[in-house]
Steps between C-alpha positions, in 0.01 A plus 500: 500500500169503310292485818703771668480735203129436464453604865697819443295582193175435685612736775578765241155449350334552838703813569420635155140388477362840395398478134645723230159620389429611858816710502513631143213742453451719193659791687802294604539364146508854361757596761725216391457593134584864565819398679591254223457769233703753701789262572495358148541855366781576745684180412481581128547877493709607795853610411630391840585131540430493877145631442440242228635230728269600786203502261581147385530384860167660592325330207639164608393546863151610397451208260616252762249646746223462243601146404487401867135600512417333169675172581279467807200514271652239269576272795145532636296516178720401208453838335526871571180620667335840473463758224754736656767231520448387141493861381827567679672200340384601150593868536845427641568304183387790284729738690801282424539379859335158480496254786716195436282188475578127479221350288600140564502532878229767500643764730660843479877484533764743625553807286876453501584709195426825683741416781772405252444821306517707819825332604650548155416871505646547848338535843617618838641221718179472703272492196732257319474267800121522484500426126730198545292369789178527303665339197635213711170443680283516189710271283558253783133444580411489130755225441315209666152372567515299824852367558756784486778254413314403182561821313414621151815715492768432240873534573514868406199587717640303793832681473315833499325397823832405657643843416199670660529283811872580531428873467216499753599244763699741717337817366144447623460548874136599547251229585312319355707556186817369663337170590359462150837566332666241723231243422527562126880479522482149647258383232682664207836349596333163558357521147844584363652199679233269362508616139868582440686227311855618569620320813720777638234768461233267637709439813542875552126559461425213736730639771336839475148355498568298815653803671194709416265223617678480836511879535129533434417238762711681760373849420131420452417193709138611546433581135266277300771495234740329742297182467603485133873505574539133610299397194730695270805354673364145452445574129870584473628195689564299183742769375745471787 
């Protein structure tokens, strides 16, 4: 599992090898800050819940885009590079839309609170699906370092992931999002099977995890993620 995940992460690093400080210029930083200020104002002052919800969603999407750039810098250099990037991080904090940061693991994490706020306020079905997908994706990848079955999630967080998986599994049809949801579903239910003490619930989670593992292998035989499925199944063999 560790070797497989390391290969996937290395591939992601190659694909995303452009540095944050190459992409975030002073002009781009100001553009982000102007949007943050506009959407922050809308989310606080608008009388209409749908407009406030959309503003929260837009802030979350923007911050996740920025954190993607910055995490590449951290992976390559151990710190955020470039005056524009550092300026952007500082000013976002002053605006009240700070990037979420894990000091212990030294990377920017998913800005989940904006997606939750948007969902609580109410979104159209399509935008709600986007918010749930981004929430699922962000919290899933933040929840482990190398081995996705060794998670930092507590019981409440794991249950929240299961609810998102159940809501999205049949609701996301566009690729590559569909493949990603199905991969996360297999891992999340495998986690639940491994870490649930109650025997009856553990058996139910195990059955669902194995079904999702088999389904992923059938639907995406050529995906790099398919190579992880037999490894996950082997990790669950002691629970049968």
